[in-house]
Protein backbone atom coordinates (compact mmCIF):
# COMPACT_ATOMS: atom_id res chain seq x y z
CA UNK A 1 0.00 0.00 0.00
CA UNK A 2 1.36 3.43 -0.83
CA UNK A 3 -1.55 5.70 -0.01
CA UNK A 4 -4.85 5.56 1.86
CA UNK A 5 -7.52 7.93 3.01
CA UNK A 6 -11.07 7.43 4.28
CA UNK A 7 -12.61 6.41 0.92
CA UNK A 8 -9.66 5.48 -1.30
CA UNK A 9 -6.56 3.29 -1.31
CA UNK A 10 -3.64 2.87 -3.70
CA UNK A 11 -1.62 -0.35 -3.90
CA UNK A 12 1.34 -1.42 -6.03
CA UNK A 13 2.35 -4.74 -7.60
CA UNK A 14 5.64 -5.10 -9.46
CA UNK A 15 5.21 -7.74 -12.15
CA UNK A 16 8.42 -9.77 -12.52
CA UNK A 17 9.35 -12.41 -15.08
CA UNK A 18 10.14 -15.03 -12.42
CA UNK A 19 6.50 -15.35 -11.30
CA UNK A 20 5.36 -18.96 -11.79
CA UNK A 21 2.22 -18.18 -13.80
CA UNK A 22 4.36 -16.86 -16.67
CA UNK A 23 5.76 -20.38 -17.28
CA UNK A 24 2.40 -21.62 -18.53
CA UNK A 25 0.58 -18.47 -19.57
CA UNK A 26 1.86 -17.87 -23.09
CA UNK A 27 5.55 -18.72 -22.41
CA UNK A 28 6.65 -17.25 -25.76
CA UNK A 29 4.78 -14.01 -25.04
CA UNK A 30 4.17 -13.82 -21.27
CA UNK A 31 1.00 -12.06 -20.14
CA UNK A 32 -0.29 -11.68 -16.57
CA UNK A 33 -3.64 -13.50 -16.36
CA UNK A 34 -6.60 -11.18 -15.97
CA UNK A 35 -7.95 -13.23 -13.08
CA UNK A 36 -4.76 -12.48 -11.12
CA UNK A 37 -5.11 -8.77 -11.86
CA UNK A 38 -8.64 -8.90 -10.44
CA UNK A 39 -7.44 -10.91 -7.42
CA UNK A 40 -4.69 -8.37 -6.68
CA UNK A 41 -7.21 -5.54 -7.01
CA UNK A 42 -9.60 -7.40 -4.68
CA UNK A 43 -6.86 -7.76 -2.08
CA UNK A 44 -6.25 -4.01 -2.16
CA UNK A 45 -10.03 -3.51 -1.85
CA UNK A 46 -10.02 -5.82 1.18
CA UNK A 47 -7.42 -3.61 2.86
CA UNK A 48 -9.64 -0.59 2.27
CA UNK A 49 -12.66 -2.35 3.80
CA UNK A 50 -10.80 -3.67 6.83
CA UNK A 51 -9.32 -0.24 7.52
CA UNK A 52 -12.85 0.83 8.44
CA UNK A 53 -13.30 -1.61 11.32
CA UNK A 54 -11.86 -1.56 14.81
CA UNK A 55 -9.39 -4.44 15.37
CA UNK A 56 -9.20 -5.39 11.66
CA UNK A 57 -7.10 -8.48 12.42
CA UNK A 58 -10.25 -10.01 13.93
CA UNK A 59 -12.18 -9.80 10.63
CA UNK A 60 -12.03 -11.19 7.10
CA UNK A 61 -13.38 -9.78 3.87
CA UNK A 62 -15.34 -12.13 1.61
CA UNK A 63 -16.19 -11.03 -1.89
CA UNK A 64 -19.82 -11.60 -2.81
CA UNK A 65 -19.84 -10.13 -6.28
CA UNK A 66 -17.43 -8.87 -8.91
CA UNK A 67 -19.04 -7.00 -11.81
CA UNK A 68 -18.19 -4.97 -14.88
CA UNK A 69 -14.69 -6.39 -15.22
CA UNK A 70 -12.82 -4.98 -18.21
CA UNK A 71 -9.34 -5.73 -19.51
CA UNK A 72 -8.00 -2.92 -21.66
CA UNK A 73 -4.34 -3.74 -22.19
CA UNK A 74 -2.08 -6.71 -21.49
CA UNK A 75 0.23 -6.71 -18.46
CA UNK A 76 3.72 -8.11 -19.03
CA UNK A 77 6.88 -8.72 -16.98
CA UNK A 78 8.51 -5.44 -16.01
CA UNK A 79 5.20 -3.60 -15.61
CA UNK A 80 4.24 -1.98 -12.32
CA UNK A 81 0.53 -2.25 -11.57
CA UNK A 82 -0.91 0.61 -9.55
CA UNK A 83 -4.33 -0.15 -8.07
CA UNK A 84 -6.78 2.63 -7.17
CA UNK A 85 -9.82 1.40 -5.24
CA UNK A 86 -12.61 3.60 -3.84
CA UNK A 87 -15.91 3.05 -2.08
CA UNK A 88 -18.92 3.53 -4.33
CA UNK A 89 -21.24 3.57 -1.31
CA UNK A 90 -20.63 3.68 2.44
CA UNK A 91 -20.41 0.35 4.27
CA UNK A 92 -23.95 -0.77 5.11
CA UNK A 93 -24.92 -3.82 7.16
CA UNK A 94 -21.38 -5.17 6.88
CA UNK A 95 -21.26 -4.89 3.08
CA UNK A 96 -19.04 -2.63 1.00
CA UNK A 97 -19.31 -1.73 -2.68
CA UNK A 98 -16.15 -0.50 -4.40
CA UNK A 99 -14.73 0.39 -7.80
CA UNK A 100 -11.16 -0.46 -8.70
CA UNK A 101 -8.78 0.44 -11.50
CA UNK A 102 -5.38 -1.01 -12.35
CA UNK A 103 -2.93 1.27 -14.13
CA UNK A 104 0.40 0.74 -15.84
CA UNK A 105 1.77 4.25 -16.04
CA UNK A 106 -1.10 6.50 -17.03
CA UNK A 107 -3.05 3.76 -18.86
CA UNK A 108 -5.93 1.82 -17.32
CA UNK A 109 -5.21 -1.87 -17.93
CA UNK A 110 -8.17 -3.35 -16.02
CA UNK A 111 -11.11 -2.34 -13.87
CA UNK A 112 -13.84 -3.96 -11.79
CA UNK A 113 -16.61 -3.31 -9.27
CA UNK A 114 -16.61 -5.33 -6.05
CA UNK A 115 -19.11 -6.14 -3.33
CA UNK A 116 -17.58 -7.53 -0.15
CA UNK A 117 -18.90 -8.64 3.21
CA UNK A 118 -17.03 -8.09 6.48
CA UNK A 119 -17.16 -11.19 8.69
CA UNK A 120 -15.78 -11.57 12.21
CA UNK A 121 -13.32 -14.46 12.48
CA UNK A 122 -14.22 -17.37 14.75
PDB file of C-alpha atoms in Angstrom:
ATOM      1  CA  UNK A   1       0.000   0.000   0.000  1.00  0.00           C
ATOM      2  CA  UNK A   2       1.358   3.427  -0.825  1.00  0.00           C
ATOM      3  CA  UNK A   3      -1.555   5.703  -0.008  1.00  0.00           C
ATOM      4  CA  UNK A   4      -4.852   5.563   1.863  1.00  0.00           C
ATOM      5  CA  UNK A   5      -7.523   7.935   3.006  1.00  0.00           C
ATOM      6  CA  UNK A   6     -11.070   7.425   4.275  1.00  0.00           C
ATOM      7  CA  UNK A   7     -12.607   6.412   0.924  1.00  0.00           C
ATOM      8  CA  UNK A   8      -9.659   5.484  -1.296  1.00  0.00           C
ATOM      9  CA  UNK A   9      -6.564   3.288  -1.314  1.00  0.00           C
ATOM     10  CA  UNK A  10      -3.637   2.871  -3.700  1.00  0.00           C
ATOM     11  CA  UNK A  11      -1.620  -0.355  -3.899  1.00  0.00           C
ATOM     12  CA  UNK A  12       1.343  -1.415  -6.033  1.00  0.00           C
ATOM     13  CA  UNK A  13       2.348  -4.739  -7.604  1.00  0.00           C
ATOM     14  CA  UNK A  14       5.640  -5.101  -9.459  1.00  0.00           C
ATOM     15  CA  UNK A  15       5.205  -7.736 -12.151  1.00  0.00           C
ATOM     16  CA  UNK A  16       8.416  -9.773 -12.519  1.00  0.00           C
ATOM     17  CA  UNK A  17       9.355 -12.407 -15.082  1.00  0.00           C
ATOM     18  CA  UNK A  18      10.136 -15.032 -12.419  1.00  0.00           C
ATOM     19  CA  UNK A  19       6.500 -15.349 -11.300  1.00  0.00           C
ATOM     20  CA  UNK A  20       5.356 -18.957 -11.788  1.00  0.00           C
ATOM     21  CA  UNK A  21       2.220 -18.178 -13.803  1.00  0.00           C
ATOM     22  CA  UNK A  22       4.365 -16.864 -16.670  1.00  0.00           C
ATOM     23  CA  UNK A  23       5.760 -20.382 -17.276  1.00  0.00           C
ATOM     24  CA  UNK A  24       2.399 -21.617 -18.526  1.00  0.00           C
ATOM     25  CA  UNK A  25       0.582 -18.472 -19.573  1.00  0.00           C
ATOM     26  CA  UNK A  26       1.862 -17.873 -23.093  1.00  0.00           C
ATOM     27  CA  UNK A  27       5.549 -18.719 -22.411  1.00  0.00           C
ATOM     28  CA  UNK A  28       6.648 -17.251 -25.759  1.00  0.00           C
ATOM     29  CA  UNK A  29       4.779 -14.014 -25.044  1.00  0.00           C
ATOM     30  CA  UNK A  30       4.168 -13.824 -21.269  1.00  0.00           C
ATOM     31  CA  UNK A  31       0.996 -12.059 -20.137  1.00  0.00           C
ATOM     32  CA  UNK A  32      -0.287 -11.677 -16.570  1.00  0.00           C
ATOM     33  CA  UNK A  33      -3.635 -13.496 -16.361  1.00  0.00           C
ATOM     34  CA  UNK A  34      -6.596 -11.182 -15.965  1.00  0.00           C
ATOM     35  CA  UNK A  35      -7.955 -13.234 -13.080  1.00  0.00           C
ATOM     36  CA  UNK A  36      -4.755 -12.480 -11.122  1.00  0.00           C
ATOM     37  CA  UNK A  37      -5.107  -8.773 -11.863  1.00  0.00           C
ATOM     38  CA  UNK A  38      -8.638  -8.896 -10.444  1.00  0.00           C
ATOM     39  CA  UNK A  39      -7.436 -10.907  -7.418  1.00  0.00           C
ATOM     40  CA  UNK A  40      -4.688  -8.373  -6.678  1.00  0.00           C
ATOM     41  CA  UNK A  41      -7.207  -5.538  -7.006  1.00  0.00           C
ATOM     42  CA  UNK A  42      -9.597  -7.398  -4.679  1.00  0.00           C
ATOM     43  CA  UNK A  43      -6.857  -7.764  -2.082  1.00  0.00           C
ATOM     44  CA  UNK A  44      -6.252  -4.013  -2.164  1.00  0.00           C
ATOM     45  CA  UNK A  45     -10.026  -3.511  -1.849  1.00  0.00           C
ATOM     46  CA  UNK A  46     -10.017  -5.820   1.176  1.00  0.00           C
ATOM     47  CA  UNK A  47      -7.418  -3.612   2.863  1.00  0.00           C
ATOM     48  CA  UNK A  48      -9.643  -0.587   2.268  1.00  0.00           C
ATOM     49  CA  UNK A  49     -12.660  -2.352   3.798  1.00  0.00           C
ATOM     50  CA  UNK A  50     -10.798  -3.674   6.834  1.00  0.00           C
ATOM     51  CA  UNK A  51      -9.318  -0.241   7.517  1.00  0.00           C
ATOM     52  CA  UNK A  52     -12.845   0.830   8.437  1.00  0.00           C
ATOM     53  CA  UNK A  53     -13.303  -1.615  11.325  1.00  0.00           C
ATOM     54  CA  UNK A  54     -11.855  -1.565  14.809  1.00  0.00           C
ATOM     55  CA  UNK A  55      -9.387  -4.436  15.372  1.00  0.00           C
ATOM     56  CA  UNK A  56      -9.198  -5.386  11.655  1.00  0.00           C
ATOM     57  CA  UNK A  57      -7.099  -8.478  12.421  1.00  0.00           C
ATOM     58  CA  UNK A  58     -10.254 -10.012  13.931  1.00  0.00           C
ATOM     59  CA  UNK A  59     -12.176  -9.797  10.626  1.00  0.00           C
ATOM     60  CA  UNK A  60     -12.028 -11.194   7.103  1.00  0.00           C
ATOM     61  CA  UNK A  61     -13.382  -9.780   3.873  1.00  0.00           C
ATOM     62  CA  UNK A  62     -15.336 -12.125   1.611  1.00  0.00           C
ATOM     63  CA  UNK A  63     -16.186 -11.029  -1.894  1.00  0.00           C
ATOM     64  CA  UNK A  64     -19.816 -11.600  -2.810  1.00  0.00           C
ATOM     65  CA  UNK A  65     -19.844 -10.133  -6.284  1.00  0.00           C
ATOM     66  CA  UNK A  66     -17.425  -8.871  -8.912  1.00  0.00           C
ATOM     67  CA  UNK A  67     -19.044  -6.997 -11.812  1.00  0.00           C
ATOM     68  CA  UNK A  68     -18.192  -4.968 -14.884  1.00  0.00           C
ATOM     69  CA  UNK A  69     -14.688  -6.387 -15.219  1.00  0.00           C
ATOM     70  CA  UNK A  70     -12.818  -4.981 -18.206  1.00  0.00           C
ATOM     71  CA  UNK A  71      -9.342  -5.728 -19.506  1.00  0.00           C
ATOM     72  CA  UNK A  72      -8.003  -2.923 -21.662  1.00  0.00           C
ATOM     73  CA  UNK A  73      -4.341  -3.742 -22.189  1.00  0.00           C
ATOM     74  CA  UNK A  74      -2.078  -6.711 -21.488  1.00  0.00           C
ATOM     75  CA  UNK A  75       0.228  -6.710 -18.461  1.00  0.00           C
ATOM     76  CA  UNK A  76       3.717  -8.105 -19.027  1.00  0.00           C
ATOM     77  CA  UNK A  77       6.878  -8.721 -16.984  1.00  0.00           C
ATOM     78  CA  UNK A  78       8.508  -5.443 -16.008  1.00  0.00           C
ATOM     79  CA  UNK A  79       5.204  -3.598 -15.614  1.00  0.00           C
ATOM     80  CA  UNK A  80       4.238  -1.983 -12.324  1.00  0.00           C
ATOM     81  CA  UNK A  81       0.532  -2.246 -11.570  1.00  0.00           C
ATOM     82  CA  UNK A  82      -0.909   0.609  -9.549  1.00  0.00           C
ATOM     83  CA  UNK A  83      -4.333  -0.148  -8.074  1.00  0.00           C
ATOM     84  CA  UNK A  84      -6.780   2.626  -7.170  1.00  0.00           C
ATOM     85  CA  UNK A  85      -9.822   1.404  -5.237  1.00  0.00           C
ATOM     86  CA  UNK A  86     -12.609   3.599  -3.840  1.00  0.00           C
ATOM     87  CA  UNK A  87     -15.910   3.055  -2.080  1.00  0.00           C
ATOM     88  CA  UNK A  88     -18.922   3.530  -4.333  1.00  0.00           C
ATOM     89  CA  UNK A  89     -21.240   3.571  -1.314  1.00  0.00           C
ATOM     90  CA  UNK A  90     -20.633   3.684   2.438  1.00  0.00           C
ATOM     91  CA  UNK A  91     -20.407   0.352   4.267  1.00  0.00           C
ATOM     92  CA  UNK A  92     -23.949  -0.774   5.112  1.00  0.00           C
ATOM     93  CA  UNK A  93     -24.924  -3.824   7.155  1.00  0.00           C
ATOM     94  CA  UNK A  94     -21.380  -5.167   6.885  1.00  0.00           C
ATOM     95  CA  UNK A  95     -21.260  -4.893   3.082  1.00  0.00           C
ATOM     96  CA  UNK A  96     -19.041  -2.629   1.004  1.00  0.00           C
ATOM     97  CA  UNK A  97     -19.312  -1.728  -2.683  1.00  0.00           C
ATOM     98  CA  UNK A  98     -16.146  -0.501  -4.399  1.00  0.00           C
ATOM     99  CA  UNK A  99     -14.729   0.393  -7.803  1.00  0.00           C
ATOM    100  CA  UNK A 100     -11.160  -0.463  -8.695  1.00  0.00           C
ATOM    101  CA  UNK A 101      -8.783   0.440 -11.502  1.00  0.00           C
ATOM    102  CA  UNK A 102      -5.378  -1.014 -12.352  1.00  0.00           C
ATOM    103  CA  UNK A 103      -2.929   1.267 -14.135  1.00  0.00           C
ATOM    104  CA  UNK A 104       0.401   0.740 -15.843  1.00  0.00           C
ATOM    105  CA  UNK A 105       1.772   4.246 -16.041  1.00  0.00           C
ATOM    106  CA  UNK A 106      -1.103   6.498 -17.033  1.00  0.00           C
ATOM    107  CA  UNK A 107      -3.052   3.761 -18.865  1.00  0.00           C
ATOM    108  CA  UNK A 108      -5.926   1.819 -17.323  1.00  0.00           C
ATOM    109  CA  UNK A 109      -5.213  -1.872 -17.933  1.00  0.00           C
ATOM    110  CA  UNK A 110      -8.167  -3.353 -16.015  1.00  0.00           C
ATOM    111  CA  UNK A 111     -11.114  -2.336 -13.868  1.00  0.00           C
ATOM    112  CA  UNK A 112     -13.842  -3.956 -11.790  1.00  0.00           C
ATOM    113  CA  UNK A 113     -16.611  -3.313  -9.272  1.00  0.00           C
ATOM    114  CA  UNK A 114     -16.613  -5.332  -6.049  1.00  0.00           C
ATOM    115  CA  UNK A 115     -19.113  -6.139  -3.326  1.00  0.00           C
ATOM    116  CA  UNK A 116     -17.583  -7.528  -0.147  1.00  0.00           C
ATOM    117  CA  UNK A 117     -18.900  -8.643   3.212  1.00  0.00           C
ATOM    118  CA  UNK A 118     -17.034  -8.088   6.475  1.00  0.00           C
ATOM    119  CA  UNK A 119     -17.156 -11.188   8.688  1.00  0.00           C
ATOM    120  CA  UNK A 120     -15.785 -11.567  12.211  1.00  0.00           C
ATOM    121  CA  UNK A 121     -13.316 -14.457  12.478  1.00  0.00           C
ATOM    122  CA  UNK A 122     -14.219 -17.368  14.750  1.00  0.00           C
TER     123      UNK A 122
END
